[in-house]
PDB file of C-alpha atoms and ligand atoms in Angstrom:
ATOM      1  CA  MET Z  14       0.000   0.000   0.000  1.00  0.00           C
ATOM      2  CA  SER Z  15       1.265   3.449  -0.845  1.00  0.00           C
ATOM      3  CA  ASP Z  16       1.217   6.612   1.279  1.00  0.00           C
ATOM      4  CA  ASN Z  17      -2.345   7.219   2.404  1.00  0.00           C
ATOM      5  CA  ASN Z  18      -2.083  10.982   1.995  1.00  0.00           C
ATOM      6  CA  ARG Z  19      -1.559  10.656  -1.729  1.00  0.00           C
ATOM      7  CA  LEU Z  20      -4.624  10.818  -3.956  1.00  0.00           C
ATOM      8  CA  ARG Z  21      -5.114   7.537  -5.790  1.00  0.00           C
ATOM      9  CA  ILE Z  22      -6.570   7.655  -9.288  1.00  0.00           C
ATOM     10  CA  ALA Z  23      -7.412   4.507 -11.286  1.00  0.00           C
ATOM     11  CA  LEU Z  24      -6.929   4.844 -15.041  1.00  0.00           C
ATOM     12  CA  GLN Z  25      -7.100   2.376 -17.914  1.00  0.00           C
ATOM     13  CA  LYS Z  26      -3.594   1.047 -18.486  1.00  0.00           C
ATOM     14  CA  LYS Z  27      -3.880   0.460 -22.212  1.00  0.00           C
ATOM     15  CA  GLY Z  28      -6.859   1.055 -24.460  1.00  0.00           C
ATOM     16  CA  ARG Z  29      -9.180   3.609 -25.941  1.00  0.00           C
ATOM     17  CA  LEU Z  30      -9.301   5.813 -22.835  1.00  0.00           C
ATOM     18  CA  SER Z  31      -5.642   5.777 -21.834  1.00  0.00           C
ATOM     19  CA  THR Z  32      -4.203   8.399 -24.193  1.00  0.00           C
ATOM     20  CA  ASP Z  33      -7.010  10.876 -23.463  1.00  0.00           C
ATOM     21  CA  CYS Z  34      -6.704  10.285 -19.702  1.00  0.00           C
ATOM     22  CA  ASN Z  35      -2.949  10.847 -19.759  1.00  0.00           C
ATOM     23  CA  GLU Z  36      -3.374  13.952 -21.911  1.00  0.00           C
ATOM     24  CA  LEU Z  37      -6.037  15.342 -19.549  1.00  0.00           C
ATOM     25  CA  LEU Z  38      -3.744  14.958 -16.527  1.00  0.00           C
ATOM     26  CA  LYS Z  39      -0.946  16.641 -18.451  1.00  0.00           C
ATOM     27  CA  GLN Z  40      -3.211  19.544 -19.405  1.00  0.00           C
ATOM     28  CA  CYS Z  41      -4.189  19.861 -15.727  1.00  0.00           C
ATOM     29  CA  GLY Z  42      -0.514  20.299 -14.858  1.00  0.00           C
ATOM     30  CA  VAL Z  43      -0.071  16.866 -13.254  1.00  0.00           C
ATOM     31  CA  LYS Z  44       3.371  15.539 -14.189  1.00  0.00           C
ATOM     32  CA  ILE Z  45       3.488  11.747 -14.103  1.00  0.00           C
ATOM     33  CA  ASN Z  46       6.546   9.585 -14.162  1.00  0.00           C
ATOM     34  CA  TRP Z  47       5.198   6.911 -16.535  1.00  0.00           C
ATOM     35  CA  ASN Z  48       6.829   3.521 -16.700  1.00  0.00           C
ATOM     36  CA  GLU Z  49       5.177   1.176 -19.189  1.00  0.00           C
ATOM     37  CA  GLN Z  50       5.535  -1.892 -17.002  1.00  0.00           C
ATOM     38  CA  ARG Z  51       4.472  -0.439 -13.677  1.00  0.00           C
ATOM     39  CA  LEU Z  52       1.064  -0.956 -12.054  1.00  0.00           C
ATOM     40  CA  ILE Z  53       1.479   2.305 -10.152  1.00  0.00           C
ATOM     41  CA  ALA Z  54       2.838   5.564 -11.576  1.00  0.00           C
ATOM     42  CA  TYR Z  55       3.707   8.528  -9.382  1.00  0.00           C
ATOM     43  CA  SER Z  56       3.240  12.239  -9.909  1.00  0.00           C
ATOM     44  CA  GLU Z  57       6.403  14.259  -9.564  1.00  0.00           C
ATOM     45  CA  ASN Z  58       4.765  17.549  -8.651  1.00  0.00           C
ATOM     46  CA  MET Z  59       1.554  16.621  -6.768  1.00  0.00           C
ATOM     47  CA  PRO Z  60       0.631  14.012  -4.131  1.00  0.00           C
ATOM     48  CA  ILE Z  61      -1.036  11.769  -6.716  1.00  0.00           C
ATOM     49  CA  ASP Z  62      -0.559   8.065  -7.518  1.00  0.00           C
ATOM     50  CA  ILE Z  63      -1.991   6.525 -10.677  1.00  0.00           C
ATOM     51  CA  LEU Z  64      -3.169   2.918 -10.553  1.00  0.00           C
ATOM     52  CA  ARG Z  65      -3.080   1.496 -14.080  1.00  0.00           C
ATOM     53  CA  VAL Z  66      -5.587  -1.322 -14.599  1.00  0.00           C
ATOM     54  CA  ARG Z  67      -8.089  -2.922 -16.998  1.00  0.00           C
ATOM     55  CA  ASP Z  68     -11.014  -0.555 -17.468  1.00  0.00           C
ATOM     56  CA  ASP Z  69     -13.440  -3.196 -16.168  1.00  0.00           C
ATOM     57  CA  ASP Z  70     -11.756  -3.060 -12.747  1.00  0.00           C
ATOM     58  CA  ILE Z  71     -12.121   0.708 -12.311  1.00  0.00           C
ATOM     59  CA  PRO Z  72     -15.779   0.963 -11.138  1.00  0.00           C
ATOM     60  CA  GLY Z  73     -15.266  -1.727  -8.471  1.00  0.00           C
ATOM     61  CA  LEU Z  74     -12.059  -0.100  -7.219  1.00  0.00           C
ATOM     62  CA  VAL Z  75     -13.985   3.171  -6.700  1.00  0.00           C
ATOM     63  CA  PHE Z  76     -17.163   1.517  -5.281  1.00  0.00           C
ATOM     64  CA  ASP Z  77     -15.011  -0.438  -2.808  1.00  0.00           C
ATOM     65  CA  GLY Z  78     -13.025   2.666  -1.834  1.00  0.00           C
ATOM     66  CA  VAL Z  79      -9.701   1.136  -2.894  1.00  0.00           C
ATOM     67  CA  VAL Z  80      -8.949   4.259  -4.943  1.00  0.00           C
ATOM     68  CA  ASP Z  81     -10.217   7.827  -4.534  1.00  0.00           C
ATOM     69  CA  LEU Z  82     -10.945   8.674  -8.167  1.00  0.00           C
ATOM     70  CA  GLY Z  83     -11.348   6.826 -11.448  1.00  0.00           C
ATOM     71  CA  ILE Z  84     -11.936   7.662 -15.088  1.00  0.00           C
ATOM     72  CA  ILE Z  85     -14.201   5.191 -16.821  1.00  0.00           C
ATOM     73  CA  GLY Z  86     -16.657   4.849 -19.701  1.00  0.00           C
ATOM     74  CA  GLU Z  87     -20.222   5.348 -18.457  1.00  0.00           C
ATOM     75  CA  ASN Z  88     -21.124   2.093 -20.225  1.00  0.00           C
ATOM     76  CA  VAL Z  89     -18.718   0.069 -18.050  1.00  0.00           C
ATOM     77  CA  LEU Z  90     -19.647   2.062 -14.939  1.00  0.00           C
ATOM     78  CA  GLU Z  91     -23.401   1.467 -15.276  1.00  0.00           C
ATOM     79  CA  GLU Z  92     -22.974  -2.155 -16.318  1.00  0.00           C
ATOM     80  CA  GLU Z  93     -20.954  -2.861 -13.155  1.00  0.00           C
ATOM     81  CA  GLU Z  94     -23.351  -0.829 -11.007  1.00  0.00           C
ATOM     82  CA  LEU Z  95     -26.381  -2.766 -12.310  1.00  0.00           C
ATOM     83  CA  GLY Z  96     -24.519  -6.062 -11.832  1.00  0.00           C
ATOM     84  CA  ARG Z  97     -23.785  -5.296  -8.199  1.00  0.00           C
ATOM     85  CA  GLN Z  98     -27.325  -4.036  -7.575  1.00  0.00           C
ATOM     86  CA  ASN Z  99     -28.720  -7.239  -9.077  1.00  0.00           C
ATOM     87  CA  ALA Z 100     -26.513  -9.138  -6.628  1.00  0.00           C
ATOM     88  CA  GLY Z 101     -28.133  -7.175  -3.775  1.00  0.00           C
ATOM     89  CA  GLU Z 102     -25.264  -4.796  -3.081  1.00  0.00           C
ATOM     90  CA  VAL Z 103     -25.668  -1.122  -2.306  1.00  0.00           C
ATOM     91  CA  VAL Z 104     -23.500   0.831  -4.738  1.00  0.00           C
ATOM     92  CA  GLU Z 105     -22.272   4.290  -3.798  1.00  0.00           C
ATOM     93  CA  TYR Z 106     -19.997   6.718  -5.614  1.00  0.00           C
ATOM     94  CA  LYS Z 107     -19.993  10.338  -6.784  1.00  0.00           C
ATOM     95  CA  LYS Z 108     -20.017  11.199 -10.440  1.00  0.00           C
ATOM     96  CA  LEU Z 109     -17.928  14.376 -10.624  1.00  0.00           C
ATOM     97  CA  ARG Z 110     -18.005  15.108 -14.317  1.00  0.00           C
ATOM     98  CA  GLN Z 111     -18.689  13.720 -17.735  1.00  0.00           C
ATOM     99  CA  LEU Z 112     -15.576  14.103 -19.906  1.00  0.00           C
ATOM    100  CA  ASP Z 113     -15.355  15.043 -23.559  1.00  0.00           C
ATOM    101  CA  PHE Z 114     -13.747  11.816 -24.837  1.00  0.00           C
ATOM    102  CA  GLY Z 115     -14.541   8.101 -25.090  1.00  0.00           C
ATOM    103  CA  GLY Z 116     -17.838   8.809 -26.819  1.00  0.00           C
ATOM    104  CA  CYS Z 117     -19.729   5.802 -28.178  1.00  0.00           C
ATOM    105  CA  ARG Z 118     -23.174   4.206 -28.133  1.00  0.00           C
ATOM    106  CA  LEU Z 119     -24.410   0.766 -27.165  1.00  0.00           C
ATOM    107  CA  SER Z 120     -26.634  -0.377 -29.993  1.00  0.00           C
ATOM    108  CA  LEU Z 121     -28.660  -3.309 -31.200  1.00  0.00           C
ATOM    109  CA  ALA Z 122     -27.681  -4.523 -34.663  1.00  0.00           C
ATOM    110  CA  ILE Z 123     -28.994  -7.191 -36.997  1.00  0.00           C
ATOM    111  CA  ASP Z 124     -28.100  -8.682 -40.367  1.00  0.00           C
ATOM    112  CA  ARG Z 125     -28.007  -5.937 -42.986  1.00  0.00           C
ATOM    113  CA  ASP Z 126     -30.524  -7.726 -45.196  1.00  0.00           C
ATOM    114  CA  ARG Z 127     -33.081  -8.433 -42.514  1.00  0.00           C
ATOM    115  CA  PRO Z 128     -36.119  -6.131 -42.474  1.00  0.00           C
ATOM    116  CA  TYR Z 129     -36.689  -4.262 -39.205  1.00  0.00           C
ATOM    117  CA  HIS Z 130     -40.023  -3.054 -37.802  1.00  0.00           C
ATOM    118  CA  GLY Z 131     -39.205  -2.128 -34.228  1.00  0.00           C
ATOM    119  CA  VAL Z 132     -37.823  -3.412 -30.960  1.00  0.00           C
ATOM    120  CA  GLN Z 133     -40.569  -6.075 -30.746  1.00  0.00           C
ATOM    121  CA  ASP Z 134     -38.680  -7.873 -33.534  1.00  0.00           C
ATOM    122  CA  PHE Z 135     -36.241  -9.009 -30.828  1.00  0.00           C
ATOM    123  CA  GLN Z 136     -38.921 -11.110 -29.079  1.00  0.00           C
ATOM    124  CA  ASN Z 137     -37.480 -14.637 -28.608  1.00  0.00           C
ATOM    125  CA  GLN Z 138     -34.330 -13.638 -30.506  1.00  0.00           C
ATOM    126  CA  ARG Z 139     -30.896 -14.485 -29.123  1.00  0.00           C
ATOM    127  CA  ILE Z 140     -28.733 -11.393 -28.635  1.00  0.00           C
ATOM    128  CA  ALA Z 141     -24.963 -11.546 -28.134  1.00  0.00           C
ATOM    129  CA  THR Z 142     -23.502  -8.890 -25.838  1.00  0.00           C
ATOM    130  CA  SER Z 143     -20.797  -8.008 -23.324  1.00  0.00           C
ATOM    131  CA  TYR Z 144     -23.329  -5.712 -21.582  1.00  0.00           C
ATOM    132  CA  PRO Z 145     -26.040  -8.090 -20.311  1.00  0.00           C
ATOM    133  CA  ASN Z 146     -27.258  -5.748 -17.551  1.00  0.00           C
ATOM    134  CA  LEU Z 147     -27.691  -2.656 -19.736  1.00  0.00           C
ATOM    135  CA  LEU Z 148     -29.392  -4.824 -22.360  1.00  0.00           C
ATOM    136  CA  ARG Z 149     -31.728  -6.413 -19.801  1.00  0.00           C
ATOM    137  CA  ARG Z 150     -32.728  -3.009 -18.389  1.00  0.00           C
ATOM    138  CA  TYR Z 151     -33.589  -1.705 -21.849  1.00  0.00           C
ATOM    139  CA  MET Z 152     -35.493  -4.807 -22.908  1.00  0.00           C
ATOM    140  CA  ASN Z 153     -37.412  -4.905 -19.615  1.00  0.00           C
ATOM    141  CA  GLU Z 154     -38.494  -1.299 -20.210  1.00  0.00           C
ATOM    142  CA  LYS Z 155     -39.635  -2.257 -23.698  1.00  0.00           C
ATOM    143  CA  GLN Z 156     -41.192  -5.494 -22.407  1.00  0.00           C
ATOM    144  CA  VAL Z 157     -39.367  -7.645 -24.920  1.00  0.00           C
ATOM    145  CA  ALA Z 158     -38.450 -11.208 -23.878  1.00  0.00           C
ATOM    146  CA  TYR Z 159     -35.173 -12.003 -25.648  1.00  0.00           C
ATOM    147  CA  LYS Z 160     -32.550 -14.701 -25.118  1.00  0.00           C
ATOM    148  CA  ASN Z 161     -29.100 -13.835 -23.861  1.00  0.00           C
ATOM    149  CA  CYS Z 162     -25.714 -14.836 -25.261  1.00  0.00           C
ATOM    150  CA  PHE Z 163     -22.869 -13.444 -23.158  1.00  0.00           C
ATOM    151  CA  LEU Z 164     -19.573 -12.910 -24.958  1.00  0.00           C
ATOM    152  CA  ASN Z 165     -16.638 -10.931 -23.611  1.00  0.00           C
ATOM    153  CA  GLY Z 166     -15.272 -10.242 -27.080  1.00  0.00           C
ATOM    154  CA  SER Z 167     -15.859 -10.894 -30.787  1.00  0.00           C
ATOM    155  CA  VAL Z 168     -19.520  -9.993 -30.313  1.00  0.00           C
ATOM    156  CA  GLU Z 169     -19.774  -8.710 -33.880  1.00  0.00           C
ATOM    157  CA  VAL Z 170     -19.102 -12.153 -35.369  1.00  0.00           C
ATOM    158  CA  ALA Z 171     -21.806 -13.935 -33.319  1.00  0.00           C
ATOM    159  CA  PRO Z 172     -24.528 -13.750 -36.019  1.00  0.00           C
ATOM    160  CA  THR Z 173     -22.236 -15.100 -38.779  1.00  0.00           C
ATOM    161  CA  ALA Z 174     -21.065 -17.848 -36.423  1.00  0.00           C
ATOM    162  CA  ASN Z 175     -24.718 -18.738 -35.728  1.00  0.00           C
ATOM    163  CA  LEU Z 176     -24.343 -18.060 -32.013  1.00  0.00           C
ATOM    164  CA  ALA Z 177     -27.000 -15.362 -31.990  1.00  0.00           C
ATOM    165  CA  ASN Z 178     -29.572 -13.617 -34.214  1.00  0.00           C
ATOM    166  CA  ALA Z 179     -28.449 -10.124 -33.255  1.00  0.00           C
ATOM    167  CA  ILE Z 180     -25.869  -8.225 -31.241  1.00  0.00           C
ATOM    168  CA  CYS Z 181     -25.810  -5.439 -28.685  1.00  0.00           C
ATOM    169  CA  ASP Z 182     -22.384  -3.809 -28.855  1.00  0.00           C
ATOM    170  CA  LEU Z 183     -20.510  -0.522 -28.697  1.00  0.00           C
ATOM    171  CA  VAL Z 184     -20.430   1.503 -31.877  1.00  0.00           C
ATOM    172  CA  SER Z 185     -18.533   4.660 -32.739  1.00  0.00           C
ATOM    173  CA  SER Z 186     -17.936   5.052 -36.479  1.00  0.00           C
ATOM    174  CA  GLY Z 187     -20.094   2.063 -37.466  1.00  0.00           C
ATOM    175  CA  ALA Z 188     -17.238   0.554 -39.528  1.00  0.00           C
ATOM    176  CA  THR Z 189     -17.135  -2.687 -37.501  1.00  0.00           C
ATOM    177  CA  LEU Z 190     -20.860  -3.313 -38.001  1.00  0.00           C
ATOM    178  CA  GLU Z 191     -20.489  -2.541 -41.691  1.00  0.00           C
ATOM    179  CA  ALA Z 192     -17.524  -4.910 -42.058  1.00  0.00           C
ATOM    180  CA  ASN Z 193     -19.569  -7.700 -40.467  1.00  0.00           C
ATOM    181  CA  GLY Z 194     -22.665  -7.230 -42.612  1.00  0.00           C
ATOM    182  CA  LEU Z 195     -24.706  -5.755 -39.749  1.00  0.00           C
ATOM    183  CA  LYS Z 196     -26.925  -2.667 -39.428  1.00  0.00           C
ATOM    184  CA  GLU Z 197     -27.596  -0.592 -36.328  1.00  0.00           C
ATOM    185  CA  VAL Z 198     -31.321  -0.546 -35.524  1.00  0.00           C
ATOM    186  CA  GLU Z 199     -31.644   0.761 -31.930  1.00  0.00           C
ATOM    187  CA  VAL Z 200     -29.364   2.901 -29.761  1.00  0.00           C
ATOM    188  CA  ILE Z 201     -29.925   1.683 -26.205  1.00  0.00           C
ATOM    189  CA  TYR Z 202     -27.313   3.746 -24.324  1.00  0.00           C
ATOM    190  CA  LYS Z 203     -25.080   6.747 -25.084  1.00  0.00           C
ATOM    191  CA  SER Z 204     -21.760   6.888 -23.288  1.00  0.00           C
ATOM    192  CA  LYS Z 205     -18.763   9.112 -22.641  1.00  0.00           C
ATOM    193  CA  ALA Z 206     -15.881   8.804 -20.223  1.00  0.00           C
ATOM    194  CA  CYS Z 207     -16.520  10.233 -16.770  1.00  0.00           C
ATOM    195  CA  LEU Z 208     -14.665  11.062 -13.571  1.00  0.00           C
ATOM    196  CA  ILE Z 209     -15.938   9.333 -10.446  1.00  0.00           C
ATOM    197  CA  GLN Z 210     -15.044   9.589  -6.767  1.00  0.00           C
ATOM    198  CA  ARG Z 211     -15.517   7.106  -3.954  1.00  0.00           C
ATOM    199  CA  ALA Z 212     -18.503   7.781  -1.715  1.00  0.00           C
ATOM    200  CA  ASP Z 213     -16.912   7.999   1.728  1.00  0.00           C
ATOM    201  CA  PRO Z 214     -15.408  11.396   2.549  1.00  0.00           C
ATOM    202  CA  LEU Z 215     -11.775  12.137   1.743  1.00  0.00           C
ATOM    203  CA  SER Z 216      -9.424  13.992   4.089  1.00  0.00           C
ATOM    204  CA  ALA Z 217      -9.659  17.784   3.785  1.00  0.00           C
ATOM    205  CA  GLU Z 218      -6.286  17.866   1.959  1.00  0.00           C
ATOM    206  CA  LYS Z 219      -7.289  15.207  -0.534  1.00  0.00           C
ATOM    207  CA  GLN Z 220     -10.691  16.812  -1.152  1.00  0.00           C
ATOM    208  CA  ALA Z 221      -8.994  20.174  -1.742  1.00  0.00           C
ATOM    209  CA  LEU Z 222      -6.756  18.508  -4.335  1.00  0.00           C
ATOM    210  CA  VAL Z 223      -9.781  16.872  -6.012  1.00  0.00           C
ATOM    211  CA  ASP Z 224     -11.530  20.259  -6.134  1.00  0.00           C
ATOM    212  CA  LYS Z 225      -8.423  21.832  -7.669  1.00  0.00           C
ATOM    213  CA  LEU Z 226      -8.211  19.081 -10.300  1.00  0.00           C
ATOM    214  CA  LEU Z 227     -11.905  19.423 -11.083  1.00  0.00           C
ATOM    215  CA  THR Z 228     -11.570  23.185 -11.607  1.00  0.00           C
ATOM    216  CA  ARG Z 229      -8.632  22.573 -13.943  1.00  0.00           C
ATOM    217  CA  ILE Z 230     -10.538  19.880 -15.846  1.00  0.00           C
ATOM    218  CA  GLN Z 231     -13.443  22.299 -16.296  1.00  0.00           C
ATOM    219  CA  GLY Z 232     -11.003  24.905 -17.607  1.00  0.00           C
ATOM    220  CA  VAL Z 233      -9.384  22.445 -20.025  1.00  0.00           C
ATOM    221  CA  GLN Z 234     -12.736  21.227 -21.324  1.00  0.00           C
ATOM    222  CA  GLN Z 235     -14.228  24.707 -21.697  1.00  0.00           C
ATOM    223  CA  ALA Z 236     -11.155  25.806 -23.645  1.00  0.00           C
ATOM    224  CA  ALA Z 237     -11.675  22.845 -25.998  1.00  0.00           C
ATOM    225  CA  GLU Z 238     -15.341  23.715 -26.697  1.00  0.00           C
TER     226      GLU Z 238
HETATM  227  O1  PRT E  17      -8.047  -3.971 -21.772  1.00  0.00           O
HETATM  228  P1  PRT E  17      -9.211  -3.237 -21.187  1.00  0.00           P
HETATM  229  O2  PRT E  17     -10.234  -4.136 -20.541  1.00  0.00           O
HETATM  230  O3  PRT E  17      -8.766  -2.113 -20.292  1.00  0.00           O
HETATM  231  O4  PRT E  17      -9.908  -2.485 -22.418  1.00  0.00           O
HETATM  232  P2  PRT E  17     -11.163  -2.922 -23.319  1.00  0.00           P
HETATM  233  O5  PRT E  17     -10.640  -3.629 -24.502  1.00  0.00           O
HETATM  234  O6  PRT E  17     -12.226  -3.552 -22.492  1.00  0.00           O
HETATM  235  O7  PRT E  17     -11.747  -1.488 -23.699  1.00  0.00           O
HETATM  236  P3  PRT E  17     -11.390  -0.483 -24.889  1.00  0.00           P
HETATM  237  O8  PRT E  17     -10.054   0.132 -24.655  1.00  0.00           O
HETATM  238  O9  PRT E  17     -11.667  -1.086 -26.219  1.00  0.00           O
HETATM  239  O10 PRT E  17     -12.542   0.599 -24.642  1.00  0.00           O
HETATM  240  C1  PRT E  17     -12.593   1.344 -23.473  1.00  0.00           C
HETATM  241  C2  PRT E  17     -13.812   2.238 -23.513  1.00  0.00           C
HETATM  242  O11 PRT E  17     -13.738   3.107 -24.649  1.00  0.00           O
HETATM  243  C3  PRT E  17     -15.161   1.553 -23.704  1.00  0.00           C
HETATM  244  O12 PRT E  17     -15.680   0.967 -22.524  1.00  0.00           O
HETATM  245  C4  PRT E  17     -16.024   2.718 -24.168  1.00  0.00           C
HETATM  246  O13 PRT E  17     -16.447   3.481 -23.078  1.00  0.00           O
HETATM  247  C5  PRT E  17     -15.038   3.549 -25.010  1.00  0.00           C
HETATM  248  N1  PRT E  17     -15.219   3.373 -26.465  1.00  0.00           N
HETATM  249  C6  PRT E  17     -15.420   4.393 -27.342  1.00  0.00           C
HETATM  250  C7  PRT E  17     -15.217   2.237 -27.184  1.00  0.00           C
HETATM  251  C8  PRT E  17     -15.446   2.574 -28.518  1.00  0.00           C
HETATM  252  N2  PRT E  17     -15.544   3.925 -28.585  1.00  0.00           N
HETATM  253  C9  PRT E  17     -15.488   1.544 -29.520  1.00  0.00           C
HETATM  254  N3  PRT E  17     -15.690   1.855 -30.695  1.00  0.00           N
HETATM  255  N4  PRT E  17     -15.033   0.950 -26.819  1.00  0.00           N
HETATM  256  C10 PRT E  17     -15.051  -0.006 -27.761  1.00  0.00           C
HETATM  257  N5  PRT E  17     -15.275   0.233 -29.080  1.00  0.00           N
HETATM  258  C11 PRT E  17     -15.209  -0.957 -29.994  1.00  0.00           C
HETATM  259  C12 PRT E  17     -16.547  -1.704 -30.108  1.00  0.00           C
HETATM  260  O14 PRT E  17     -16.658  -2.661 -29.068  1.00  0.00           O
HETATM  261  C13 PRT E  17     -16.440  -2.362 -31.474  1.00  0.00           C
HETATM  262  O15 PRT E  17     -15.679  -3.538 -31.421  1.00  0.00           O
HETATM  263  O16 PRT E  17     -14.902  -0.574 -31.311  1.00  0.00           O
HETATM  264  C14 PRT E  17     -15.661  -1.324 -32.242  1.00  0.00           C
HETATM  265  C15 PRT E  17     -16.632  -0.436 -32.963  1.00  0.00           C
HETATM  266  O17 PRT E  17     -16.028   0.737 -33.404  1.00  0.00           O
HETATM  267  P4  PRT E  17     -16.485   1.367 -34.808  1.00  0.00           P
HETATM  268  O18 PRT E  17     -15.741   2.657 -34.900  1.00  0.00           O
HETATM  269  O19 PRT E  17     -16.073   0.386 -35.870  1.00  0.00           O
HETATM  270  O20 PRT E  17     -17.980   1.570 -34.752  1.00  0.00           O
HETATM  271 ZN1   ZN E  18     -12.274  -3.896 -20.570  1.00  0.00          ZN
END
């Protein structure tokens, strides 16, 4: 365990959020001594430690109070939150700010050539997804009884492989759907990256540092608008 007085921030180690997260910290004046291999990176000019993990681990680390802050896609955050709530857990955290990167949507897609009339078309259809909780919430609202096919990756090939009739996956440009002969028919969730804080109070010093960072983030994002 590192020094308790240092603010701990969980960031994605490698992936679609990592470059933007690192850039944001830099723009906020936080100098980090990055070492590719290291789980923890240290700031040289502020009492901040960066925990570098898989994005899927970030919500739980914040919910459990292991780290003070985290930057995570809202899709992963809400999926984990719903999963824990379904398991009977009380989930607490503070959402400090939505960030202006990591934008994508979670969408339902079907074979390009299949006609589509509306969400009722998914009745009794098997849908492949890595986001079973977000999908279930949407389908419950729409009162559509579908069949689940959980896949952690390669969701877009499930229809061609005859594992499912449709998919529910993240889309940004739409090129992946296109390349797999699929068409987007319903957007079920819109997501961006966001900054979250653990629920239990921080020390006055740590909270002051969080407030300072938040003000700087607001400044950086307003300047970019
Ligand atoms: O290794 P680790 O677990 O940390 O990373 P990961 O592979 O689980 O996540 P990563 O790095 O792929 O994505 C991190 C976060 O970026 C996601 O949770 C989203 O919040 C956000 N994001 C933004 C995206 C996309 N855009 C995106 N396009 N995440 C994934 N995709 C994938 C999508 O799953 C599909 O395979 O890109 C493909 C579609 O892209 P288009 O442009 O072809 O439509
Ligand atoms: Zn992940």
